[in-house]
XYZ file of C-alpha atoms in Angstrom:
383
model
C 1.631 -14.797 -21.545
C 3.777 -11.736 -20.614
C 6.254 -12.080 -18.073
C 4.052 -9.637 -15.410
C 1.126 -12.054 -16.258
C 3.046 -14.951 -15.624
C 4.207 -13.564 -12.517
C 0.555 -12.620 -11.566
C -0.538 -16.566 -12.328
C 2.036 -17.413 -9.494
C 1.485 -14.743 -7.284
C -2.457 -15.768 -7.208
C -1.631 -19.566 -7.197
C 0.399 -18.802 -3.786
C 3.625 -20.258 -5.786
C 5.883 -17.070 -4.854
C 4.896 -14.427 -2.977
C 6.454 -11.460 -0.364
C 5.923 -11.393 3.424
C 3.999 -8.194 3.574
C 2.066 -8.778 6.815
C 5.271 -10.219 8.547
C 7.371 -6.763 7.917
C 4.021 -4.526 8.578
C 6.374 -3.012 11.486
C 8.208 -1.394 8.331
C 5.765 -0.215 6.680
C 4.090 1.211 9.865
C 7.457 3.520 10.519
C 7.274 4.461 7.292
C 3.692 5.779 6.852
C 4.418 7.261 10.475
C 7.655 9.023 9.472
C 5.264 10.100 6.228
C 2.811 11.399 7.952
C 4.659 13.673 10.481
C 6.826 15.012 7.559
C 2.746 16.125 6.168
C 1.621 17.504 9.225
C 4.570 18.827 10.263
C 4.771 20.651 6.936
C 0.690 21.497 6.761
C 1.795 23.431 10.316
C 4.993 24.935 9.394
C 4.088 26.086 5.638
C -0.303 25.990 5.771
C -2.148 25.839 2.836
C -2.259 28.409 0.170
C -5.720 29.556 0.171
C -7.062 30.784 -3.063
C -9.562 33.418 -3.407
C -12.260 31.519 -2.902
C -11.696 30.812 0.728
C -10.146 34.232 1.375
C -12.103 36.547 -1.015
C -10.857 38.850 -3.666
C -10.992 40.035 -7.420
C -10.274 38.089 -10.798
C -9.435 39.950 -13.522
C -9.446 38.352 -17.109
C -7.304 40.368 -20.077
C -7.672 40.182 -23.623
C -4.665 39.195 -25.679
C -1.669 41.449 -24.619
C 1.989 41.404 -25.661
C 3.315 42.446 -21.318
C 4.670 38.915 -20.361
C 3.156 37.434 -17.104
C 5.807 38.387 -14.743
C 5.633 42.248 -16.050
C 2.003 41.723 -14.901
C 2.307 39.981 -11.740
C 4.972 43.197 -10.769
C 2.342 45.593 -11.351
C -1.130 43.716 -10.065
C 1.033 43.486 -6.508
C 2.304 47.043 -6.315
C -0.780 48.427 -7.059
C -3.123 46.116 -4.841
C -0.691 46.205 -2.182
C -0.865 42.006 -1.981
C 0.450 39.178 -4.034
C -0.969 38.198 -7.322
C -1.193 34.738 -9.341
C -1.048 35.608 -13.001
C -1.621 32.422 -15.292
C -1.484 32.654 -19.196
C -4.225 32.264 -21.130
C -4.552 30.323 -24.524
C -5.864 33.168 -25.876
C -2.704 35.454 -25.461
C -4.630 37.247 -22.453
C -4.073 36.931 -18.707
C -5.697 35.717 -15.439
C -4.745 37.471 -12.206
C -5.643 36.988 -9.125
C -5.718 39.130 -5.893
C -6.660 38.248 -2.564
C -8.568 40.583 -0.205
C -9.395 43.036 -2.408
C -12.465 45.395 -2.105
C -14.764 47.035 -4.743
C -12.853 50.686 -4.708
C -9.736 48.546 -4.724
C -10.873 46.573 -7.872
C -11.498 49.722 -9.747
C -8.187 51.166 -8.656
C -6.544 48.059 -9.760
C -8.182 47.853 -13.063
C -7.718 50.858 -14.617
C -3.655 50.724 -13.875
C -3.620 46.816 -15.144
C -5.271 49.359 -18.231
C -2.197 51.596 -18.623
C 0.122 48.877 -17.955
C -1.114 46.286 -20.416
C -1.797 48.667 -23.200
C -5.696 47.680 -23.512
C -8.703 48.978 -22.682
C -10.248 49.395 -19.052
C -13.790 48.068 -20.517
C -12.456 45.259 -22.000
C -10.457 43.942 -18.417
C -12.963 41.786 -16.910
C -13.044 41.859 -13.234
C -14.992 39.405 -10.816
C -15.086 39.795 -6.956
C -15.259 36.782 -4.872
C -16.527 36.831 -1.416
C -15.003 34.772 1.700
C -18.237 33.613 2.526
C -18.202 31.910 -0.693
C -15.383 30.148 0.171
C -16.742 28.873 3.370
C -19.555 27.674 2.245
C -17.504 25.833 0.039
C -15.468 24.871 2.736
C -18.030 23.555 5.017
C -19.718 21.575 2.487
C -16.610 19.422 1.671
C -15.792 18.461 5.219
C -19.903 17.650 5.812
C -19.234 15.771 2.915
C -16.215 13.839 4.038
C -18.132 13.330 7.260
C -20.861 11.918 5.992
C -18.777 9.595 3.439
C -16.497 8.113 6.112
C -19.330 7.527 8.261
C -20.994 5.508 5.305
C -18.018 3.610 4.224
C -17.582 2.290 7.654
C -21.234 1.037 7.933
C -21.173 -0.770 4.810
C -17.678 -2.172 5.678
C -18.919 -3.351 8.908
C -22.133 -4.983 7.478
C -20.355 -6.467 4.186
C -16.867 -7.644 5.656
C -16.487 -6.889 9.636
C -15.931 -4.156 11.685
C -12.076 -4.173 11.803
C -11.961 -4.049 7.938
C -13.803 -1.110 8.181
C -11.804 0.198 11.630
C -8.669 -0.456 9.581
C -10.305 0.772 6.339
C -10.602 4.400 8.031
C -7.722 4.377 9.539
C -6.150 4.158 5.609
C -8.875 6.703 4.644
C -7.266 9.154 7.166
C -3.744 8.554 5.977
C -4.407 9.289 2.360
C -5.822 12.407 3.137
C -2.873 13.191 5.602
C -0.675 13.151 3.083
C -2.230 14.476 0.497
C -2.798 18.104 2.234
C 0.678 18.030 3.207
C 1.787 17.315 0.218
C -0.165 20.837 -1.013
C 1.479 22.615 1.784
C 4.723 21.710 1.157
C 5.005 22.003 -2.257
C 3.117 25.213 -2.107
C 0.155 24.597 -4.391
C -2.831 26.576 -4.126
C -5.721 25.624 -3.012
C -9.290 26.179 -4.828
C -12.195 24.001 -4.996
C -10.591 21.976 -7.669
C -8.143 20.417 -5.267
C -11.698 20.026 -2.914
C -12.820 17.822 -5.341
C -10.039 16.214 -6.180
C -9.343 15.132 -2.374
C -13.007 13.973 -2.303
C -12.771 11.700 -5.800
C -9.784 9.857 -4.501
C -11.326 8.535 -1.178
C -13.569 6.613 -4.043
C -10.149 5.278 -5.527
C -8.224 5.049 -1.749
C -10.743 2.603 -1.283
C -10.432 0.373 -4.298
C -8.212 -1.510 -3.983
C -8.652 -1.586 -0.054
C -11.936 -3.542 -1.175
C -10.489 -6.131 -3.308
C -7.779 -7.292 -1.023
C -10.439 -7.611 1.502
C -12.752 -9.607 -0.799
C -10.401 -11.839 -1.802
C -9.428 -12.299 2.248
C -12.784 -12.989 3.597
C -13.135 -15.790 0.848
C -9.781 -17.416 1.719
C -10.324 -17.147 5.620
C -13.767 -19.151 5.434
C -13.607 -21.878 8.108
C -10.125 -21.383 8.756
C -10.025 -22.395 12.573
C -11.213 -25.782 10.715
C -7.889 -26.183 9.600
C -4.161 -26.010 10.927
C -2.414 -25.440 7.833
C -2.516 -21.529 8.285
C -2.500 -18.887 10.449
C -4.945 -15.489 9.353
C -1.819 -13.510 9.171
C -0.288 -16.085 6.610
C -3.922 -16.247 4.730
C -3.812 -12.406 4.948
C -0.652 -11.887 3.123
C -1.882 -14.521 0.354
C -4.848 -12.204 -0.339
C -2.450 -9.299 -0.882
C -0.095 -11.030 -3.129
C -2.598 -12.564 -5.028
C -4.472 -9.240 -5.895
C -0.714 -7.525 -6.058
C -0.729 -7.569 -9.548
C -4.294 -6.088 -10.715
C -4.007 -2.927 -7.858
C -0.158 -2.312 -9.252
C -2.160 -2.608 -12.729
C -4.821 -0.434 -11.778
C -3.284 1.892 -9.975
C -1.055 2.966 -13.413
C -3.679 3.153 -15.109
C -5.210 5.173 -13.394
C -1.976 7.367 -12.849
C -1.058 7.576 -15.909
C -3.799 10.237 -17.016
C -3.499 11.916 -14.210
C 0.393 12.503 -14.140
C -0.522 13.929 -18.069
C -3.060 16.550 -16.411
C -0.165 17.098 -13.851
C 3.283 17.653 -15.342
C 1.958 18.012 -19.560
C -1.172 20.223 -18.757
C 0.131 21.970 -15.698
C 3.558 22.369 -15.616
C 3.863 22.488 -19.785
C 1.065 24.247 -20.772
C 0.047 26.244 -17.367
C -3.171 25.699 -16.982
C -3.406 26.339 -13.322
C -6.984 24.514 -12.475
C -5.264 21.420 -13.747
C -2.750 21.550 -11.216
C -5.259 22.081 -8.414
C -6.687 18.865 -9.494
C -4.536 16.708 -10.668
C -1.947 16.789 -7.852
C -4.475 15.803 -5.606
C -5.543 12.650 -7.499
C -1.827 11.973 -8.126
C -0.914 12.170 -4.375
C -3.839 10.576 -3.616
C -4.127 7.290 -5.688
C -0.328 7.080 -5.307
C -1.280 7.068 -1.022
C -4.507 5.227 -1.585
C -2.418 1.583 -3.590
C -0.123 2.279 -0.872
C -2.028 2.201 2.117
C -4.223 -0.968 0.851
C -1.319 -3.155 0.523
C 1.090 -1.801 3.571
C -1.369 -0.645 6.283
C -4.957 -1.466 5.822
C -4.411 -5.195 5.577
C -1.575 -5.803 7.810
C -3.881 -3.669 10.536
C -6.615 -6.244 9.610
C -4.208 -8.875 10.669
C -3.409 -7.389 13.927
C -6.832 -7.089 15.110
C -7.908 -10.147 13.882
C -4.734 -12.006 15.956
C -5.858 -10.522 18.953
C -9.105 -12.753 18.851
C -8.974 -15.354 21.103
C -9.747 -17.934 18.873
C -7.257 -16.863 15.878
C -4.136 -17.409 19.056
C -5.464 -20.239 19.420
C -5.554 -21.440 15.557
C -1.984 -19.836 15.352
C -1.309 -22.101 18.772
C -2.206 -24.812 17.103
C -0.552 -24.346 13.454
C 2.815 -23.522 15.204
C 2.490 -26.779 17.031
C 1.830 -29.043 13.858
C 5.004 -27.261 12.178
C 7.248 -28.288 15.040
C 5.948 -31.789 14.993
C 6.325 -32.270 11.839
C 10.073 -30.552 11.876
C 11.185 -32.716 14.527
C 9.259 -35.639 12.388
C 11.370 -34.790 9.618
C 14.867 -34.412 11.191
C 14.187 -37.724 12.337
C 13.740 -39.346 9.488
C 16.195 -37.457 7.846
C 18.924 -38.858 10.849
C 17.115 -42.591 10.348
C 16.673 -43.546 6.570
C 20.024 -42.981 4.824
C 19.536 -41.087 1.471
C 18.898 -42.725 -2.442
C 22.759 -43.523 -3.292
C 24.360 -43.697 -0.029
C 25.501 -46.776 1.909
C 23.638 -47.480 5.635
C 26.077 -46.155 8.025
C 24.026 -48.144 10.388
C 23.574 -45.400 13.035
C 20.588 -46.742 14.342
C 22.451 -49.917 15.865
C 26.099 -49.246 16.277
C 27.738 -47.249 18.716
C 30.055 -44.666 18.378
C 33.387 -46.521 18.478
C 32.030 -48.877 15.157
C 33.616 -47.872 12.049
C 34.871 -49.118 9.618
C 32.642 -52.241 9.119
C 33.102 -53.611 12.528
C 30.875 -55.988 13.870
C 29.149 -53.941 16.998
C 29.952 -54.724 20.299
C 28.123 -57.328 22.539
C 26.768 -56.053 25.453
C 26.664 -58.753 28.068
C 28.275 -62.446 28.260
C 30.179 -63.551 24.735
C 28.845 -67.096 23.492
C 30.359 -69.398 20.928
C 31.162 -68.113 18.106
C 29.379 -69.725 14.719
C 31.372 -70.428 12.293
C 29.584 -69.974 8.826
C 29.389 -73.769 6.984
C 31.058 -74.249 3.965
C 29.830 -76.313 1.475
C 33.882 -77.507 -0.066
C 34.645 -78.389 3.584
C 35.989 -82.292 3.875
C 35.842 -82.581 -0.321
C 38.607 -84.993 -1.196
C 40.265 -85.876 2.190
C 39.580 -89.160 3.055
C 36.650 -90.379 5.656
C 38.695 -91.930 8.139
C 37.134 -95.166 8.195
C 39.159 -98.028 8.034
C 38.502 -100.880 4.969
């Protein structure tokens, strides 16, 4: 067995195993301080809109020997507004223009014609309306609407309805961060990354899932017992699931960081980019938020129950019996390989082997019998 199985064995078996839901205040600052850096970033920066939301003209070259840049010069001093040129594997070129008209396109076309050294009827252009882009636009947050509304039904019928409050809440933070990760960094934003922020609520919620399956088993009867509290039982469900989400979650990553920095960054293929930095934001978010906020936030609501402070009343009672138990013992039976000191019955002025003190009036002292006493002196008795 590898060591990261090995340590997966333990972790399940509840042999080792980190505090999670005792720090939650931690992670709580952090996915706070997160999540202000994203908004405040989303409000500073905004999104870069791509055509499709704002409307314009696409205009697809045949294979040319002007470098992108060269392009990109002469596609924004022409059209008066700046242009995303991407290289094609062909050898041609894609540019993009926002809020550009018919006459415009025409304009724009046949001087992309004299620049690029290729024929006007052989630049293709496509115009894309805003409306499209609302539609689009509209669609994805009915969609995420009608998903979140779904996910905490079914959360609420097959677990409870703080799983599914805290569930959400995680839901909500994923997608925080993701957008503000795409304003920050500048990205633009097409309906690729739309669907990618839509595929990783499926994956956000994952691992959110197994944690709590694993914690409604292991918190069955537990106000039968007073061995644990459900914070305690909580943080055993996380850290014995720790290992498959970690396992999952590169997995899953590892594709999509390929798509990201090999296909987007290496080869320039500018859909990919839309797409895969969503998904890697997001399932990055999603592990997190499973393991730091949605269960501890379980915990906390759960604690609040009436009948959970009154399990943890109980469980924190039994421990300080048994402590003080223990320390007595501990001061009362002397250990394996060490003389009685006899604490229990001398006072503290005995040492040294002394006999302890007699409290009260002395009597005669015994003297122990010996059985050589009288042997070979004579009786006394007269012949």
């Amino acid at each position: 067995m590898s060591r990261l199985g090995h340590m997966g064995a333990r972790l399940y078996r509840g042999e080792v195993g980190y505090d999670f839901v005792g720090k939650r205040k931690i992670w709580y600052a952090v996915s706070i301080l997160i999540t202000i850096t994203a908004i405040v970033g989303l409000a500073v920066r905004g999104l870069n809109m791509g055509i499709e939301f704002q409307g314009g003209a696409v205009f697809t070259t045949p294979k040319t020997s002007v470098s992108a840049s060269d392009a990109e010069h002469t596609a924004s001093t022409v059209s008066g507004h700046d242009a995303i040129v991407q290289e094609l594997g062909t050898g041609g070129l894609r540019i993009q223009i926002s809020g550009v008209d018919t006459a415009k396109s025409d304009q724009i076309k046949a001087e992309l014609s004299k620049e690029l050294g290729v024929k006007s009827d052989d630049i293709n252009a496509d115009l894309v309306g805003p409306s499209w882009g609302e539609q689009i636009a509209n669609k994805a947050w009915t969609g995420l609407a009608v998903f979140m509304v779904l996910v905490v039904i079914y959360l609420a019928i097959a677990f409870e309805w703080r799983m599914a409050i805290a569930a959400l809440i995680a839901l909500i933070h994923d997608i925080t961060i993701t957008v503000g990760v795409y304003a920050l960094v500048g990205f633009e934003v097409t309906p690729g990354t739309v669907i990618g922020l839509l595929t990783i609520l499926g994956y956000s919620l994952y691992d959110t899932v197994v944690v709590f399956d694993s914690l409604k088993e292991q918190s069955k009867d537990l106000t039968k017992q007073t061995r644990w509290t459900y914070s305690e039982v909580a943080n055993r469900s996380i850290n014995s699931t720790l290992v498959r989400s970690i396992n999952t979650t590169v997995v899953a990553l590892l594709p999509v960081a390929g798509l990201l920095f090999i296909g987007g960054g290496v080869l320039g293929a500018g859909m990919l980019n839309d797409i895969s930095l969503s998904l890697f934001v997001g399932l990055a978010a999603g592990a997190y938020s499973s393991i730091f906020i949605a269960t501890p936030l379980v915990a906390d609501l759960k604690e609040r129950e009436p009948q959970m402070k009154a399990l943890k009343k109980r469980v924190l009672a039994k421990r300080a019996a048994a402590a003080r138990d223990a320390e007595t013992a501990r001061v009362r039976t002397p250990q394996d390989g060490e003389p009685d000191d006899g604490l229990d019955d001398a006072g503290p002025d005995d040492d040294d082997g002394a006999a302890p003190a007699v409290v009260g009036p002395r009597g005669q002292r015994t003297q122990p019998s010996s059985r050589g006493r009288g042997r070979g002196r004579p009786s006394g008795k007269r012949r």
